[in-house]
mmCIF file of C-alpha atoms and ligand atoms in Angstrom:
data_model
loop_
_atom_site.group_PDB
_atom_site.id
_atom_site.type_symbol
_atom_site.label_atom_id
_atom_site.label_comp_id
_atom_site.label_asym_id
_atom_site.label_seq_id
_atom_site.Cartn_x
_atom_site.Cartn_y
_atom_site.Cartn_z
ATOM 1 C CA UNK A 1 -18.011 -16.604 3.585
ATOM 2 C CA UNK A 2 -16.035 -14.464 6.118
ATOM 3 C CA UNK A 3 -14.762 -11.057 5.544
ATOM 4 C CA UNK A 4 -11.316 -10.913 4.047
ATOM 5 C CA UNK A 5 -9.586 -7.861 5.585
ATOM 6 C CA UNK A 6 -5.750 -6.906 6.545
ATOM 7 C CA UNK A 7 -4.470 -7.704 9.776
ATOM 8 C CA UNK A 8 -1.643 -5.859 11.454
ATOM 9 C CA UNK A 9 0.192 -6.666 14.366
ATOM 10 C CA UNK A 10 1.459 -3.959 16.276
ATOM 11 C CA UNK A 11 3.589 -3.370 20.013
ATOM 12 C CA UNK A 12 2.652 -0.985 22.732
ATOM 13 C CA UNK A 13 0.671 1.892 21.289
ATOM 14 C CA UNK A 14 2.514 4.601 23.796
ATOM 15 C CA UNK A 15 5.881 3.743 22.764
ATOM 16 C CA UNK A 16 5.864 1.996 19.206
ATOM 17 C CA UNK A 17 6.928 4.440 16.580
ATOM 18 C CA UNK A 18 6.877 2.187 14.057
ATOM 19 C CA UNK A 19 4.019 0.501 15.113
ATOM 20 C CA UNK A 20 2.409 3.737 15.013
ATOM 21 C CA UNK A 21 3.542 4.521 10.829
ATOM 22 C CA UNK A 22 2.488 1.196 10.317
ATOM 23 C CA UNK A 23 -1.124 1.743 11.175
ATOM 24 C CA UNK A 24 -2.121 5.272 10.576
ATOM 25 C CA UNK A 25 -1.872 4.580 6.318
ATOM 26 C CA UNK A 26 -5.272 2.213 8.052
ATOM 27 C CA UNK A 27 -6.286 4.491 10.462
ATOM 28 C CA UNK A 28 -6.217 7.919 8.682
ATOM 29 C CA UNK A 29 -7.470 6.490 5.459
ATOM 30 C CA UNK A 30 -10.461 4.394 6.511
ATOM 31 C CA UNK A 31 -8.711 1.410 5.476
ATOM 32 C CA UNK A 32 -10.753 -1.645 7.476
ATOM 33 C CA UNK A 33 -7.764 -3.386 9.660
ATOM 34 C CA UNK A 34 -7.914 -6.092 12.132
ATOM 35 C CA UNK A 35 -5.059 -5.003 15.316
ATOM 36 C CA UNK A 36 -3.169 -8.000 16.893
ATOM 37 C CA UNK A 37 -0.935 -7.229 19.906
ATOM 38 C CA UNK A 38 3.038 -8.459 20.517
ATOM 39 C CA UNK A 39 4.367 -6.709 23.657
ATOM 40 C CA UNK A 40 7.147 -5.669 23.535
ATOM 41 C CA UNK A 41 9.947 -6.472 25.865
ATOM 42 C CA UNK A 42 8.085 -9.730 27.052
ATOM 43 C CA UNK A 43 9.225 -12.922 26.765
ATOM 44 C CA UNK A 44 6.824 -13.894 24.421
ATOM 45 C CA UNK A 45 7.329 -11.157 21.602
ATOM 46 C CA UNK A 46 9.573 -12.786 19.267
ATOM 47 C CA UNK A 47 7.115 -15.704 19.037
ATOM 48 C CA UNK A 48 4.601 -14.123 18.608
ATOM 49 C CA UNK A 49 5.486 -12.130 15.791
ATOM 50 C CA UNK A 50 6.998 -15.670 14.158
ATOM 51 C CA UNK A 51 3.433 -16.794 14.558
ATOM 52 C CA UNK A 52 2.177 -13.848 12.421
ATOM 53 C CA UNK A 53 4.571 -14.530 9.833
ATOM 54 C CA UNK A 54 6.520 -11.605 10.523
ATOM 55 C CA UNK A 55 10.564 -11.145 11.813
ATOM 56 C CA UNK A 56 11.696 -9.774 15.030
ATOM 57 C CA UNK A 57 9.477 -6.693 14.846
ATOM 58 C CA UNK A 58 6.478 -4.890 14.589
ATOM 59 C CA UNK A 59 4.631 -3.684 12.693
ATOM 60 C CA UNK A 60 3.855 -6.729 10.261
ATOM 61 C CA UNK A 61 1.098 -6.870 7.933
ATOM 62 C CA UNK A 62 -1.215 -9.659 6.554
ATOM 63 C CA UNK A 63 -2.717 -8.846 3.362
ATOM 64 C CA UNK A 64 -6.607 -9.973 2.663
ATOM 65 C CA UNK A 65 -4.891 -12.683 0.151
ATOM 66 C CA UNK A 66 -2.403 -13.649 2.826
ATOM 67 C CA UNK A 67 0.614 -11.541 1.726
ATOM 68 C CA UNK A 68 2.850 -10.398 4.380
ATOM 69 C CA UNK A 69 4.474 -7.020 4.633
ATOM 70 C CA UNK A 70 7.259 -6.390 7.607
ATOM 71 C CA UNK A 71 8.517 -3.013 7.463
ATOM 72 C CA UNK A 72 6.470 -0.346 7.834
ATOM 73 C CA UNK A 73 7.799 1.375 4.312
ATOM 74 C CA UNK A 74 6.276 -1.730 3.050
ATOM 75 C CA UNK A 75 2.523 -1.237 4.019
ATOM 76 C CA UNK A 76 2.770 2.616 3.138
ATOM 77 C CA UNK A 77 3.905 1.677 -0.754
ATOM 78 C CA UNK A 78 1.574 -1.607 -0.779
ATOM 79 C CA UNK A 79 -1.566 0.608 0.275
ATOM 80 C CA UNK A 80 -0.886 3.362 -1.502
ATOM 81 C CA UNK A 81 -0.976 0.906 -4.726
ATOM 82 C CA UNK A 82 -3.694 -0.722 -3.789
ATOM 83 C CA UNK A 83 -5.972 1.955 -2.909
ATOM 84 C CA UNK A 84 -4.685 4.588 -5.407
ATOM 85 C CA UNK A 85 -7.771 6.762 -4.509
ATOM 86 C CA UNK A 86 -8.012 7.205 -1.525
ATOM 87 C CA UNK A 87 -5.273 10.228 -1.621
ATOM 88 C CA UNK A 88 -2.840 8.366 0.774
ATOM 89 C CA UNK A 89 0.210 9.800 -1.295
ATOM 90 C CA UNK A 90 -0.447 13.327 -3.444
ATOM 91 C CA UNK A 91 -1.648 13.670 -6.808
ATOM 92 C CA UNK A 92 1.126 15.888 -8.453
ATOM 93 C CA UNK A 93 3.766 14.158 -9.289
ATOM 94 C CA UNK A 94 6.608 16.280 -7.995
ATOM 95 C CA UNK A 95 4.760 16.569 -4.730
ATOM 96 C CA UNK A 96 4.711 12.921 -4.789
ATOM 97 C CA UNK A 97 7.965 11.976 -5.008
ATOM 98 C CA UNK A 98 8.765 14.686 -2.559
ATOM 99 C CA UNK A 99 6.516 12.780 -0.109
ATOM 100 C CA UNK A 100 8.034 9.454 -0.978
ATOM 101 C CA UNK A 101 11.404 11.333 -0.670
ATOM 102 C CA UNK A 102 10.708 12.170 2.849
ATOM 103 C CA UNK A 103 9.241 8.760 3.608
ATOM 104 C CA UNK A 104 12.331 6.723 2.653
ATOM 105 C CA UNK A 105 14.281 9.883 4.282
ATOM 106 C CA UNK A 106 12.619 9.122 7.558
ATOM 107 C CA UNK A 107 13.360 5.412 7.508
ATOM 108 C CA UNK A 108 16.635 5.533 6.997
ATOM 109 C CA UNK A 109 17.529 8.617 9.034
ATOM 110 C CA UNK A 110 17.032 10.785 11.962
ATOM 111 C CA UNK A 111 18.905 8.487 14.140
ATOM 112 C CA UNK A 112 20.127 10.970 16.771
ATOM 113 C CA UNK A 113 17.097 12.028 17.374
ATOM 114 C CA UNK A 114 14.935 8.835 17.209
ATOM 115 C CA UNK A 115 17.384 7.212 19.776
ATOM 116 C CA UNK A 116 17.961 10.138 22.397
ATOM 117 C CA UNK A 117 14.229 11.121 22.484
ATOM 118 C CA UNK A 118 12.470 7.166 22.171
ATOM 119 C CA UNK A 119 8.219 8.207 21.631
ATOM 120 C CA UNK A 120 6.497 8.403 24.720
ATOM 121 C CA UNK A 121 2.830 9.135 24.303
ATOM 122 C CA UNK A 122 1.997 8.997 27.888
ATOM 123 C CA UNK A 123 4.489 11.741 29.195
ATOM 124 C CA UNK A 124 6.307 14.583 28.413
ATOM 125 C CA UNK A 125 9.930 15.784 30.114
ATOM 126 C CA UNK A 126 10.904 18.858 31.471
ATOM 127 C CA UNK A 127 14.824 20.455 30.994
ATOM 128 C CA UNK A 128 15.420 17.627 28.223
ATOM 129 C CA UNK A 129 18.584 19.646 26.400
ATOM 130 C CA UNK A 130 19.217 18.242 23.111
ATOM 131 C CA UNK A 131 22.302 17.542 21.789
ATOM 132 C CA UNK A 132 23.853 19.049 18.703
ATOM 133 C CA UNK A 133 23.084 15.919 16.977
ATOM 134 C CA UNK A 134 19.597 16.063 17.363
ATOM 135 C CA UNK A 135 19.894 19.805 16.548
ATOM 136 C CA UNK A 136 21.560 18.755 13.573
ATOM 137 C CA UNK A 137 18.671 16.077 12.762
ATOM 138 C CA UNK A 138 15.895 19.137 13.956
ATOM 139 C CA UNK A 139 17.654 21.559 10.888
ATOM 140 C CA UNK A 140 17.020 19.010 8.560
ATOM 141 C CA UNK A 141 13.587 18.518 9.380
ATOM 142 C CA UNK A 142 13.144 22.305 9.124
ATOM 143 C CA UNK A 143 14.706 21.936 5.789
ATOM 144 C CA UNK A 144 12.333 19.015 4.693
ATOM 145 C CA UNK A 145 9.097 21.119 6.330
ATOM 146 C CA UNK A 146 9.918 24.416 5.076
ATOM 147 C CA UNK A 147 8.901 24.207 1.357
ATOM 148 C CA UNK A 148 6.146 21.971 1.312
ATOM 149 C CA UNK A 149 3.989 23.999 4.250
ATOM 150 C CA UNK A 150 5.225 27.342 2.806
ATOM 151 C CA UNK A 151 3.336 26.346 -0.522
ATOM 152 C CA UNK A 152 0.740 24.626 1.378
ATOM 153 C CA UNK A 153 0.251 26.687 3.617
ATOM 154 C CA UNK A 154 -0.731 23.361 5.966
ATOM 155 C CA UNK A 155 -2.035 22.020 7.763
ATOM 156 C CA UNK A 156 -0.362 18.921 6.572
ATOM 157 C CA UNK A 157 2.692 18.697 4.323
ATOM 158 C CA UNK A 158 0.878 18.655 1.151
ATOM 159 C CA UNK A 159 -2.389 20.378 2.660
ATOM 160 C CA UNK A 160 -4.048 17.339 2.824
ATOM 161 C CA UNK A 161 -2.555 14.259 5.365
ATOM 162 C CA UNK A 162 -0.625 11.695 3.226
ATOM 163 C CA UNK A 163 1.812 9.141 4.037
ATOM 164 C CA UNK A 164 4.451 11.645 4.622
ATOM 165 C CA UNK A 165 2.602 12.770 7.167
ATOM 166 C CA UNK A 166 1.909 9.238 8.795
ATOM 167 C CA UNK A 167 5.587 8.871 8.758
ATOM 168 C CA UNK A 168 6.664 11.833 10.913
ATOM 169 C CA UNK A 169 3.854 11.496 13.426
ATOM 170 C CA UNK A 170 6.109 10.091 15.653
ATOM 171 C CA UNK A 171 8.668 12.782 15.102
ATOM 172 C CA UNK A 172 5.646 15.136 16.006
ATOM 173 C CA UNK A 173 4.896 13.461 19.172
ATOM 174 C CA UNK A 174 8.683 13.544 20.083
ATOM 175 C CA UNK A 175 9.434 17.561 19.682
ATOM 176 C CA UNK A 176 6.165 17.472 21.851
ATOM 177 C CA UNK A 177 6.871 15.345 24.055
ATOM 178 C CA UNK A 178 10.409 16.569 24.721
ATOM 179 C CA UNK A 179 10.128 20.207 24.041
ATOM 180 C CA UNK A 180 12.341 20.447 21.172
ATOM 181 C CA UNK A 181 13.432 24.063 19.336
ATOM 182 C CA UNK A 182 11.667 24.202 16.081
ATOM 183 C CA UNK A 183 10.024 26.856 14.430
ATOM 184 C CA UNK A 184 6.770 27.971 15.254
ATOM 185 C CA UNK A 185 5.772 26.764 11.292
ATOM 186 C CA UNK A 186 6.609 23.518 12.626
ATOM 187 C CA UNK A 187 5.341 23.892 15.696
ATOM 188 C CA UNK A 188 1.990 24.596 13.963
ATOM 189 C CA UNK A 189 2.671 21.269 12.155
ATOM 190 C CA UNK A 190 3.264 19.015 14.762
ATOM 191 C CA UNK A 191 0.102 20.398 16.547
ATOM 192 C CA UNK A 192 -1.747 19.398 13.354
ATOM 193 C CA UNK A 193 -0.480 16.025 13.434
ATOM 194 C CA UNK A 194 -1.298 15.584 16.717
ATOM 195 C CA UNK A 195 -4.593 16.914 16.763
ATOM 196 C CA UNK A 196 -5.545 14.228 13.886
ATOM 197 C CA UNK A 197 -8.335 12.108 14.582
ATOM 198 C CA UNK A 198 -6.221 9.061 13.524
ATOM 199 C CA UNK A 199 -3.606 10.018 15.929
ATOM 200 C CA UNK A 200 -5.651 10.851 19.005
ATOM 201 C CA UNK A 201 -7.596 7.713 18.430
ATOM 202 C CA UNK A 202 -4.006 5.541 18.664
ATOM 203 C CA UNK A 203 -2.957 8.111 21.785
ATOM 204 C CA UNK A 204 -6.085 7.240 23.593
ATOM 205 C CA UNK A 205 -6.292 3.416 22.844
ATOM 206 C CA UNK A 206 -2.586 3.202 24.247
ATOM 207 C CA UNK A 207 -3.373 5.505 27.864
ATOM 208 C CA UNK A 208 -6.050 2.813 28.068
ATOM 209 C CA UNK A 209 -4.429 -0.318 27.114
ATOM 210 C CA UNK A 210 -0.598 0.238 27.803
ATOM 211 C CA UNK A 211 1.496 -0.266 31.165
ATOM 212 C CA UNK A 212 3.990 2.124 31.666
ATOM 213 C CA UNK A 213 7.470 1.011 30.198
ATOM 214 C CA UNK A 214 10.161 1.482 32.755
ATOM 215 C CA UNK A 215 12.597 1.722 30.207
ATOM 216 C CA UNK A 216 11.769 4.902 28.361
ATOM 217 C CA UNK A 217 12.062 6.735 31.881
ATOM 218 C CA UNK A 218 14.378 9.771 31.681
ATOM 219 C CA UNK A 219 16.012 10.908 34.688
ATOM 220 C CA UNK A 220 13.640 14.520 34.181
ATOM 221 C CA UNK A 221 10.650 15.682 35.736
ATOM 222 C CA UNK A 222 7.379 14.816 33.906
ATOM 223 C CA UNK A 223 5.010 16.780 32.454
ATOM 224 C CA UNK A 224 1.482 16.206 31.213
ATOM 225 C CA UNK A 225 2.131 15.194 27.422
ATOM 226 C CA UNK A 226 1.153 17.904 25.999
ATOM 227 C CA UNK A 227 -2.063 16.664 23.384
ATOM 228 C CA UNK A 228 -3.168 19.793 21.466
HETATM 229 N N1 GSH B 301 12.289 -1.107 9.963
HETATM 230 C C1 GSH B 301 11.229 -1.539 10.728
HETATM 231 C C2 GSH B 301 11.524 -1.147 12.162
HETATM 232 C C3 GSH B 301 10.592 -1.813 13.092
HETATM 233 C C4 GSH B 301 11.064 -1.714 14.531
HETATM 234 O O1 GSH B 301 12.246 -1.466 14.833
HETATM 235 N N2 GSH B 301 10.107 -1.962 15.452
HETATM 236 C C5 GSH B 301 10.396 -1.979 16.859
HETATM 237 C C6 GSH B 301 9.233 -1.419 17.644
HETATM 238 S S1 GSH B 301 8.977 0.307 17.394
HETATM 239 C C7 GSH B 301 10.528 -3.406 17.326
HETATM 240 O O2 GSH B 301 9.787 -4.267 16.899
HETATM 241 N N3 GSH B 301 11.459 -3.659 18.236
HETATM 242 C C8 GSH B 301 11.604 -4.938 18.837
HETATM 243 C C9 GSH B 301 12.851 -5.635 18.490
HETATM 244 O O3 GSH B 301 13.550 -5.167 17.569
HETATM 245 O O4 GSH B 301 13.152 -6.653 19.136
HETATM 246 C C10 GSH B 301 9.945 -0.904 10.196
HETATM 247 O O5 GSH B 301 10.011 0.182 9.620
HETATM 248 O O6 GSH B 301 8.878 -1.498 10.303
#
């Protein structure tokens, strides 16, 4: 009888946020998953990911009983169900929904900064000057950081990585990647995230795999992105 496993279906590795939340709840949690490709920006992407079962974007998500998930919020909450011990969300509850607070808040939010700074894993930018909408969005993730590492202490959020985590990896790769102003307690935060096996191991599979993407060119000199 073949194995019954999850399948995801993810875009370029060096520039798919989304792709990337999608499959670190897999990657960082030992969860067995089966990667598909879509590229992005090729003619072919919306079919393929209408041949997956999914809708217009990636990630999607084929559960081991032939569910489909197509939002990346959707595969944190269905795993975190499904494999309640294997610590992908934390174990007290107010930390919990704290985590799912910031999960949902990342979703839905941090537009300013998610569309002037688009993830780039294979290059940093020199001189990038933020606006005062992505200051505004970099306060609030000071805001959102603050607590949980001061009681933590880090490295992650909670101590431990969790979803939460997962989520603002791409943030993480952005402040990197662009040299944003944060503090150095988030500083120390995003070099965590970065420095997570998980993470690396998606970095490195994408500087093998990817072509560069004209399109998330700045008009800046580059730098070497700067991996912890
Ligand atoms: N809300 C979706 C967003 C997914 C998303 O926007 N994915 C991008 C790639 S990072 C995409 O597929 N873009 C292609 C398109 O929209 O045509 C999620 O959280 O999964």
């Amino acid at each position: 009888m073949p194995v019954m496993t999850y399948r995801i279906l993810i875009g370029q590795r060096s520039y798919s946020s989304w792709s990337l939340r999608g499959w670190l709840p897999f990657g960082a949690f030992d969860i067995p998953v089966t990667v598909e490709h879509a590229l992005m920006y090729s003619d072919g992407f919306h079919a393929a990911v209408a041949a997956f079962g999914g809708h217009r974007s990636v990630p999607a998500v084929r559960t081991p009983r032939g569910g489909i998930l197509t939002d990346s919020i959707a595969i944190a909450w269905h795993l975190a169900e499904t494999f309640p011990d294997h610590g992908l969300l934390p174990s007290d509850p107010i930390q919990r929904a704290s985590a799912q607070s910031m999960i949902a808040e990342m979703h839905s939010g941090f537009l300013a900064l998610r569309s002037a700074c688009p993830m780039n894993l294979r290059t940093a930018w020199a001189g990038f000057v933020p606006s005062d909408a992505v200051l505004a969005d970099l306060a609030r993730l000071e805001a959102l950081w603050g607590t949980p590492l001061a009681i933590s202490r880090g490295p992650f959020l909670f101590g431990a990585f969790t979803l939460a985590d997962a989520f603002f990896a791409p943030v993480a790769a952005r402040i990197a990647g662009y040299g944003l102003p944060v503090s150095p307690r988030a500083l120390a935060y995003v070099q965590a995230i970065l420095a997570h096996p998980a993470v690396r191991a998606w970095r490195d599979a994408g500087m093998e795999q990817d072509v560069e993407i004209p399109k998330y060119d700045m008009d800046l000199p580059r730098l070497p992105f700067p991996m912890p």
